[in-house]
PDB file of C-alpha atoms in Angstrom:
ATOM      1  CA  GLY A   1     -19.155 -74.487  71.707  1.00 85.00           C
ATOM      2  CA  GLU A   2     -15.995 -73.972  69.693  1.00 90.00           C
ATOM      3  CA  ASN A   3     -16.024 -71.654  66.686  1.00 94.00           C
ATOM      4  CA  VAL A   4     -13.114 -71.506  64.248  1.00 97.00           C
ATOM      5  CA  GLU A   5     -12.637 -68.625  61.809  1.00 97.00           C
ATOM      6  CA  GLN A   6     -10.244 -68.998  58.862  1.00 98.00           C
ATOM      7  CA  HIS A   7      -8.814 -66.387  56.470  1.00 97.00           C
ATOM      8  CA  PRO A   8      -8.414 -65.865  53.604  1.00 98.00           C
ATOM      9  CA  SER A   9     -11.008 -67.990  51.804  1.00 97.00           C
ATOM     10  CA  THR A  10      -8.924 -67.881  48.623  1.00 98.00           C
ATOM     11  CA  LEU A  11      -5.192 -67.286  48.225  1.00 98.00           C
ATOM     12  CA  SER A  12      -3.093 -67.108  45.072  1.00 98.00           C
ATOM     13  CA  VAL A  13       0.700 -67.038  45.303  1.00 98.00           C
ATOM     14  CA  GLN A  14       3.484 -67.246  42.782  1.00 98.00           C
ATOM     15  CA  GLU A  15       5.350 -70.536  42.686  1.00 98.00           C
ATOM     16  CA  GLY A  16       8.319 -70.312  45.014  1.00 97.00           C
ATOM     17  CA  ASP A  17       6.752 -67.659  47.241  1.00 98.00           C
ATOM     18  CA  SER A  18       5.356 -68.247  50.729  1.00 98.00           C
ATOM     19  CA  ALA A  19       1.706 -68.706  51.701  1.00 98.00           C
ATOM     20  CA  VAL A  20       0.189 -67.881  55.087  1.00 98.00           C
ATOM     21  CA  ILE A  21      -3.253 -68.932  56.311  1.00 98.00           C
ATOM     22  CA  LYS A  22      -4.630 -67.670  59.602  1.00 98.00           C
ATOM     23  CA  CYS A  23      -7.212 -69.045  62.030  1.00 98.00           C
ATOM     24  CA  THR A  24      -8.778 -67.927  65.274  1.00 98.00           C
ATOM     25  CA  TYR A  25     -10.703 -70.001  67.777  1.00 97.00           C
ATOM     26  CA  SER A  26     -13.142 -69.129  70.528  1.00 96.00           C
ATOM     27  CA  ASP A  27     -12.874 -71.832  73.203  1.00 95.00           C
ATOM     28  CA  SER A  28      -9.911 -71.265  75.526  1.00 93.00           C
ATOM     29  CA  ALA A  29     -10.136 -74.943  76.551  1.00 93.00           C
ATOM     30  CA  SER A  30      -9.020 -76.072  73.074  1.00 95.00           C
ATOM     31  CA  ASN A  31      -5.559 -77.595  73.193  1.00 94.00           C
ATOM     32  CA  TYR A  32      -5.082 -79.235  69.842  1.00 95.00           C
ATOM     33  CA  PHE A  33      -4.809 -77.560  66.429  1.00 97.00           C
ATOM     34  CA  PRO A  34      -4.409 -79.700  63.292  1.00 96.00           C
ATOM     35  CA  TRP A  35      -4.140 -78.551  59.702  1.00 98.00           C
ATOM     36  CA  TYR A  36      -5.543 -80.616  56.842  1.00 97.00           C
ATOM     37  CA  LYS A  37      -5.060 -80.511  53.074  1.00 97.00           C
ATOM     38  CA  GLN A  38      -7.937 -81.646  50.881  1.00 96.00           C
ATOM     39  CA  GLU A  39      -7.635 -82.348  47.186  1.00 94.00           C
ATOM     40  CA  LEU A  40     -10.629 -82.581  44.876  1.00 90.00           C
ATOM     41  CA  GLY A  41     -12.758 -85.657  45.510  1.00 88.00           C
ATOM     42  CA  LYS A  42     -10.592 -86.836  48.402  1.00 91.00           C
ATOM     43  CA  GLY A  43     -10.770 -86.822  52.171  1.00 93.00           C
ATOM     44  CA  PRO A  44      -8.633 -84.405  54.207  1.00 95.00           C
ATOM     45  CA  GLN A  45      -5.033 -85.360  54.905  1.00 95.00           C
ATOM     46  CA  LEU A  46      -3.247 -84.227  58.045  1.00 95.00           C
ATOM     47  CA  ILE A  47      -0.203 -82.126  57.164  1.00 96.00           C
ATOM     48  CA  ILE A  48       0.813 -80.847  60.589  1.00 96.00           C
ATOM     49  CA  ASP A  49      -0.631 -80.450  64.070  1.00 95.00           C
ATOM     50  CA  ILE A  50       0.327 -78.578  67.209  1.00 94.00           C
ATOM     51  CA  ARG A  51      -0.609 -78.789  70.854  1.00 91.00           C
ATOM     52  CA  SER A  52      -1.066 -75.812  73.118  1.00 86.00           C
ATOM     53  CA  ASN A  53       2.148 -76.413  75.088  1.00 84.00           C
ATOM     54  CA  VAL A  54       4.183 -75.569  71.975  1.00 84.00           C
ATOM     55  CA  GLY A  55       4.348 -72.187  70.247  1.00 91.00           C
ATOM     56  CA  GLU A  56       5.769 -73.302  66.931  1.00 95.00           C
ATOM     57  CA  LYS A  57       6.315 -76.501  64.972  1.00 95.00           C
ATOM     58  CA  LYS A  58       8.059 -77.051  61.661  1.00 96.00           C
ATOM     59  CA  ASP A  59       8.165 -79.911  59.178  1.00 95.00           C
ATOM     60  CA  GLN A  60      10.285 -79.173  56.104  1.00 96.00           C
ATOM     61  CA  ARG A  61       8.439 -76.443  54.124  1.00 97.00           C
ATOM     62  CA  ILE A  62       5.472 -76.338  56.493  1.00 98.00           C
ATOM     63  CA  ALA A  63       5.320 -74.554  59.837  1.00 98.00           C
ATOM     64  CA  VAL A  64       2.553 -73.732  62.274  1.00 98.00           C
ATOM     65  CA  THR A  65       2.587 -71.030  64.949  1.00 97.00           C
ATOM     66  CA  LEU A  66       0.226 -70.767  67.908  1.00 96.00           C
ATOM     67  CA  ASN A  67      -0.590 -67.792  70.114  1.00 95.00           C
ATOM     68  CA  LYS A  68      -2.756 -69.213  72.878  1.00 93.00           C
ATOM     69  CA  THR A  69      -3.242 -65.867  74.582  1.00 93.00           C
ATOM     70  CA  ALA A  70      -4.683 -64.318  71.455  1.00 94.00           C
ATOM     71  CA  LYS A  71      -6.374 -67.585  70.444  1.00 96.00           C
ATOM     72  CA  HIS A  72      -4.966 -67.640  66.940  1.00 95.00           C
ATOM     73  CA  PHE A  73      -2.768 -69.972  64.932  1.00 97.00           C
ATOM     74  CA  SER A  74      -1.268 -69.834  61.463  1.00 98.00           C
ATOM     75  CA  LEU A  75       0.011 -72.133  58.726  1.00 98.00           C
ATOM     76  CA  HIS A  76       3.099 -71.125  56.770  1.00 98.00           C
ATOM     77  CA  ILE A  77       4.124 -72.851  53.549  1.00 98.00           C
ATOM     78  CA  THR A  78       7.487 -71.781  52.111  1.00 98.00           C
ATOM     79  CA  GLU A  79       8.895 -72.329  48.611  1.00 98.00           C
ATOM     80  CA  THR A  80       5.442 -73.197  47.289  1.00 98.00           C
ATOM     81  CA  GLN A  81       5.118 -75.756  44.511  1.00 97.00           C
ATOM     82  CA  PRO A  82       2.293 -76.553  42.068  1.00 96.00           C
ATOM     83  CA  GLU A  83       1.351 -79.642  44.085  1.00 96.00           C
ATOM     84  CA  ASP A  84       0.585 -77.395  47.064  1.00 98.00           C
ATOM     85  CA  SER A  85      -2.567 -76.226  45.249  1.00 97.00           C
ATOM     86  CA  ALA A  86      -5.516 -77.565  47.284  1.00 97.00           C
ATOM     87  CA  VAL A  87      -7.996 -76.561  49.976  1.00 97.00           C
ATOM     88  CA  TYR A  88      -6.505 -76.190  53.448  1.00 98.00           C
ATOM     89  CA  PHE A  89      -8.525 -76.479  56.657  1.00 98.00           C
ATOM     90  CA  CYS A  90      -7.555 -75.524  60.171  1.00 98.00           C
ATOM     91  CA  ALA A  91      -9.315 -77.126  63.126  1.00 97.00           C
ATOM     92  CA  ALA A  92      -9.407 -76.911  66.907  1.00 97.00           C
ATOM     93  CA  GLY A  93     -10.308 -79.352  69.653  1.00 93.00           C
ATOM     94  CA  LEU A  94      -9.498 -80.716  73.075  1.00 90.00           C
ATOM     95  CA  GLY A  95      -7.152 -83.458  71.942  1.00 85.00           C
ATOM     96  CA  ARG A  96      -6.130 -85.819  69.188  1.00 83.00           C
ATOM     97  CA  ASP A  97      -8.819 -88.363  70.019  1.00 82.00           C
ATOM     98  CA  ASP A  98     -11.558 -85.822  70.670  1.00 87.00           C
ATOM     99  CA  LYS A  99     -13.864 -84.075  68.238  1.00 91.00           C
ATOM    100  CA  ILE A 100     -12.446 -81.166  66.262  1.00 94.00           C
ATOM    101  CA  ILE A 101     -14.206 -78.206  64.717  1.00 95.00           C
ATOM    102  CA  PHE A 102     -13.092 -77.111  61.259  1.00 96.00           C
ATOM    103  CA  GLY A 103     -12.609 -73.657  59.792  1.00 97.00           C
ATOM    104  CA  LYS A 104     -14.271 -72.883  56.471  1.00 96.00           C
ATOM    105  CA  GLY A 105     -11.188 -73.603  54.413  1.00 97.00           C
ATOM    106  CA  THR A 106      -8.732 -71.723  52.203  1.00 98.00           C
ATOM    107  CA  ARG A 107      -8.437 -72.497  48.514  1.00 97.00           C
ATOM    108  CA  LEU A 108      -4.743 -72.108  47.671  1.00 98.00           C
ATOM    109  CA  HIS A 109      -3.706 -71.567  44.050  1.00 97.00           C
ATOM    110  CA  ILE A 110      -0.032 -71.764  43.145  1.00 97.00           C
ATOM    111  CA  LEU A 111       0.579 -69.699  40.011  1.00 95.00           C
ATOM    112  CA  PRO A 112       3.293 -70.828  37.551  1.00 91.00           C
TER     113      PRO A 112
ATOM    114  CA  GLY B   1       0.765 -94.287  57.640  1.00 61.00           C
ATOM    115  CA  ALA B   2      -2.686 -95.062  59.015  1.00 65.00           C
ATOM    116  CA  VAL B   3      -5.295 -95.935  56.424  1.00 88.00           C
ATOM    117  CA  VAL B   4      -9.034 -95.465  56.620  1.00 94.00           C
ATOM    118  CA  SER B   5     -11.159 -96.995  53.896  1.00 95.00           C
ATOM    119  CA  GLN B   6     -14.656 -95.871  53.020  1.00 96.00           C
ATOM    120  CA  HIS B   7     -17.137 -97.789  50.866  1.00 96.00           C
ATOM    121  CA  PRO B   8     -18.795 -97.122  48.538  1.00 96.00           C
ATOM    122  CA  SER B   9     -17.012 -94.113  47.087  1.00 95.00           C
ATOM    123  CA  TRP B  10     -20.072 -93.097  45.084  1.00 96.00           C
ATOM    124  CA  VAL B  11     -23.714 -94.115  45.270  1.00 96.00           C
ATOM    125  CA  ILE B  12     -26.801 -93.009  43.373  1.00 96.00           C
ATOM    126  CA  CYS B  13     -30.208 -94.125  44.548  1.00 93.00           C
ATOM    127  CA  LYS B  14     -33.873 -93.277  44.361  1.00 95.00           C
ATOM    128  CA  SER B  15     -35.648 -91.067  46.862  1.00 96.00           C
ATOM    129  CA  GLY B  16     -37.054 -93.040  49.785  1.00 96.00           C
ATOM    130  CA  THR B  17     -34.423 -95.755  49.873  1.00 95.00           C
ATOM    131  CA  SER B  18     -31.879 -96.317  52.645  1.00 96.00           C
ATOM    132  CA  VAL B  19     -28.153 -96.222  52.005  1.00 97.00           C
ATOM    133  CA  LYS B  20     -25.385 -97.724  54.136  1.00 97.00           C
ATOM    134  CA  ILE B  21     -21.832 -96.356  54.126  1.00 97.00           C
ATOM    135  CA  GLU B  22     -18.961 -98.293  55.669  1.00 97.00           C
ATOM    136  CA  CYS B  23     -15.842 -96.891  57.309  1.00 96.00           C
ATOM    137  CA  ARG B  24     -12.953 -99.210  58.128  1.00 95.00           C
ATOM    138  CA  SER B  25      -9.632 -98.596  59.818  1.00 93.00           C
ATOM    139  CA  LEU B  26      -7.266-100.940  58.001  1.00 92.00           C
ATOM    140  CA  ASP B  27      -4.132-100.962  60.110  1.00 87.00           C
ATOM    141  CA  PHE B  28      -5.137 -99.850  63.591  1.00 87.00           C
ATOM    142  CA  GLN B  29      -7.948-100.317  66.073  1.00 89.00           C
ATOM    143  CA  ALA B  30     -10.110 -97.232  66.139  1.00 89.00           C
ATOM    144  CA  THR B  31     -11.638 -96.549  69.518  1.00 89.00           C
ATOM    145  CA  THR B  32     -13.422 -93.510  68.111  1.00 93.00           C
ATOM    146  CA  MET B  33     -14.789 -92.746  64.668  1.00 95.00           C
ATOM    147  CA  PHE B  34     -16.351 -89.517  63.472  1.00 96.00           C
ATOM    148  CA  TRP B  35     -18.834 -88.870  60.676  1.00 97.00           C
ATOM    149  CA  TYR B  36     -18.841 -85.610  58.735  1.00 97.00           C
ATOM    150  CA  ARG B  37     -20.915 -84.122  55.978  1.00 97.00           C
ATOM    151  CA  GLN B  38     -19.472 -81.745  53.384  1.00 95.00           C
ATOM    152  CA  PHE B  39     -21.436 -79.741  50.823  1.00 92.00           C
ATOM    153  CA  PRO B  40     -19.661 -78.510  47.662  1.00 89.00           C
ATOM    154  CA  LYS B  41     -17.008 -75.894  48.372  1.00 87.00           C
ATOM    155  CA  GLN B  42     -17.861 -75.883  52.059  1.00 92.00           C
ATOM    156  CA  SER B  43     -16.237 -77.084  55.239  1.00 94.00           C
ATOM    157  CA  LEU B  44     -16.654 -80.402  57.036  1.00 95.00           C
ATOM    158  CA  MET B  45     -19.549 -80.392  59.469  1.00 95.00           C
ATOM    159  CA  LEU B  46     -19.360 -82.940  62.269  1.00 95.00           C
ATOM    160  CA  MET B  47     -22.471 -85.103  62.413  1.00 96.00           C
ATOM    161  CA  ALA B  48     -21.671 -87.553  65.180  1.00 96.00           C
ATOM    162  CA  THR B  49     -18.997 -89.194  67.300  1.00 94.00           C
ATOM    163  CA  SER B  50     -19.004 -92.970  67.496  1.00 92.00           C
ATOM    164  CA  ASN B  51     -17.256 -95.021  70.169  1.00 89.00           C
ATOM    165  CA  GLU B  52     -16.942 -98.788  69.802  1.00 84.00           C
ATOM    166  CA  GLY B  53     -19.667-100.633  71.639  1.00 82.00           C
ATOM    167  CA  SER B  54     -21.680 -97.603  72.674  1.00 85.00           C
ATOM    168  CA  LYS B  55     -24.324 -95.322  71.205  1.00 88.00           C
ATOM    169  CA  ALA B  56     -23.179 -92.503  68.969  1.00 93.00           C
ATOM    170  CA  THR B  57     -23.218 -88.913  70.179  1.00 94.00           C
ATOM    171  CA  TYR B  58     -24.936 -86.670  67.655  1.00 96.00           C
ATOM    172  CA  GLU B  59     -24.255 -82.988  67.095  1.00 94.00           C
ATOM    173  CA  GLN B  60     -27.067 -80.503  67.572  1.00 93.00           C
ATOM    174  CA  GLY B  61     -29.444 -80.474  64.622  1.00 94.00           C
ATOM    175  CA  VAL B  62     -28.505 -83.932  63.318  1.00 95.00           C
ATOM    176  CA  GLU B  63     -31.442 -86.357  63.365  1.00 94.00           C
ATOM    177  CA  LYS B  64     -30.336 -89.599  64.994  1.00 93.00           C
ATOM    178  CA  ASP B  65     -33.289 -91.523  63.517  1.00 94.00           C
ATOM    179  CA  LYS B  66     -32.362 -90.279  60.054  1.00 96.00           C
ATOM    180  CA  PHE B  67     -28.652 -91.004  60.265  1.00 97.00           C
ATOM    181  CA  LEU B  68     -28.129 -94.331  62.001  1.00 96.00           C
ATOM    182  CA  ILE B  69     -24.602 -95.012  63.196  1.00 95.00           C
ATOM    183  CA  ASN B  70     -23.273 -98.368  64.297  1.00 91.00           C
ATOM    184  CA  HIS B  71     -19.753 -98.989  65.622  1.00 89.00           C
ATOM    185  CA  ALA B  72     -19.801-102.711  66.240  1.00 82.00           C
ATOM    186  CA  SER B  73     -16.060-103.351  66.188  1.00 89.00           C
ATOM    187  CA  LEU B  74     -12.780-101.516  66.597  1.00 90.00           C
ATOM    188  CA  THR B  75     -12.274-101.461  62.834  1.00 92.00           C
ATOM    189  CA  LEU B  76     -15.742-100.789  61.429  1.00 94.00           C
ATOM    190  CA  SER B  77     -18.367 -98.086  61.730  1.00 94.00           C
ATOM    191  CA  THR B  78     -21.393 -97.704  59.475  1.00 95.00           C
ATOM    192  CA  LEU B  79     -23.638 -94.763  58.661  1.00 97.00           C
ATOM    193  CA  THR B  80     -27.095 -95.522  57.299  1.00 97.00           C
ATOM    194  CA  VAL B  81     -29.069 -92.704  55.716  1.00 97.00           C
ATOM    195  CA  THR B  82     -32.677 -93.806  56.115  1.00 96.00           C
ATOM    196  CA  SER B  83     -35.446 -92.843  53.696  1.00 95.00           C
ATOM    197  CA  ALA B  84     -33.024 -90.648  51.784  1.00 95.00           C
ATOM    198  CA  HIS B  85     -34.281 -87.570  49.940  1.00 95.00           C
ATOM    199  CA  PRO B  86     -32.570 -85.196  47.463  1.00 95.00           C
ATOM    200  CA  GLU B  87     -31.603 -82.805  50.269  1.00 94.00           C
ATOM    201  CA  ASP B  88     -29.511 -85.622  51.792  1.00 96.00           C
ATOM    202  CA  SER B  89     -27.265 -85.585  48.723  1.00 96.00           C
ATOM    203  CA  SER B  90     -23.794 -84.687  49.947  1.00 96.00           C
ATOM    204  CA  PHE B  91     -20.235 -85.878  50.489  1.00 96.00           C
ATOM    205  CA  TYR B  92     -20.035 -88.010  53.633  1.00 97.00           C
ATOM    206  CA  ILE B  93     -16.607 -88.500  55.200  1.00 97.00           C
ATOM    207  CA  CYS B  94     -15.526 -90.595  58.159  1.00 97.00           C
ATOM    208  CA  SER B  95     -12.414 -90.391  60.289  1.00 96.00           C
ATOM    209  CA  ALA B  96     -10.879 -92.726  62.830  1.00 94.00           C
ATOM    210  CA  THR B  97      -8.597 -92.279  65.796  1.00 92.00           C
ATOM    211  CA  SER B  98      -7.136 -94.335  68.588  1.00 88.00           C
ATOM    212  CA  GLY B  99      -5.576 -93.082  71.791  1.00 77.00           C
ATOM    213  CA  ASN B 100      -3.030 -90.441  70.900  1.00 76.00           C
ATOM    214  CA  GLN B 101      -3.357 -90.734  67.133  1.00 83.00           C
ATOM    215  CA  PRO B 102      -4.649 -87.788  65.097  1.00 89.00           C
ATOM    216  CA  GLN B 103      -7.838 -88.299  63.091  1.00 91.00           C
ATOM    217  CA  HIS B 104      -7.221 -90.122  59.822  1.00 93.00           C
ATOM    218  CA  PHE B 105      -9.857 -89.575  57.164  1.00 95.00           C
ATOM    219  CA  GLY B 106     -11.369 -91.800  54.531  1.00 95.00           C
ATOM    220  CA  ASP B 107     -11.764 -90.566  50.951  1.00 94.00           C
ATOM    221  CA  GLY B 108     -15.470 -89.945  51.381  1.00 95.00           C
ATOM    222  CA  THR B 109     -18.695 -91.205  49.832  1.00 96.00           C
ATOM    223  CA  ARG B 110     -20.542 -89.085  47.332  1.00 96.00           C
ATOM    224  CA  LEU B 111     -24.257 -89.691  47.808  1.00 97.00           C
ATOM    225  CA  SER B 112     -26.694 -88.590  45.108  1.00 96.00           C
ATOM    226  CA  ILE B 113     -30.421 -89.037  45.692  1.00 95.00           C
ATOM    227  CA  LEU B 114     -32.617 -88.801  42.618  1.00 93.00           C
TER     228      LEU B 114
END
C-alpha cells in the first residue's frame, strides 16, 4: 500500500520568511496530492491540492510542486504570517473521492 | 465552502459502554465518508471507508465488530465504538466527499473512556 514520508517534523521560520515542507510517496499509481492545515482541536482544512498531470500549482502565498518521476511533492508558503502557525499534513491517493494516506505532519512555528 | 459537522465534539464515558459519533455533510450529498483516528501529536490514521447504502471497508488491523459504521443516507454516517475501553480514547475525525470534491473534514470528536 501507499506510504507517505514527510519532513521536517518541526519547522520554525521568522515571520515574513518562506517555509518549505517536503513529502515523498511510494505508490506510483497515486495521482492526487492534497495538503491540509490542522489547528489545535480542529479537523484538517484543505489548503491546496494537485493532480499528477500538473507540475506546479499556486494560490496566493501557497504553492505546491510535484515531481512524479521522483515521487516527491512540496508545499511552499511565502511571506509567512503568525496565523500560518499550525500542523501541516501532506497526503497521497488515487483521486479526490478515494482514500488518501497522510504523512506524519509538520508543526510550523512562525516566530515574531 | 463545504461543511461537515460532527457530533458530539467531546464525550466522556465509563469503560464498557458504547458511544455513537455522528458525521453529517450539511450542504452536499456525500457518496463517500471516511473515518480516521488521531492520537495526540500524531497523524490521521484511516480506519474505514463508508459508501452510502453499502458495508464499510475497514483498513487492516481495525476491528469491524468494535467500530461499527453505518452510512444510511447521503448526508449521515455514524461510528459506534462498542464496549469502549481506555485504550479507545482518541480523537475521531470524519470526512466526506462527493464525485470530484476533495475530502472535507469535520472538527472531530474527542473520546475519553474512564
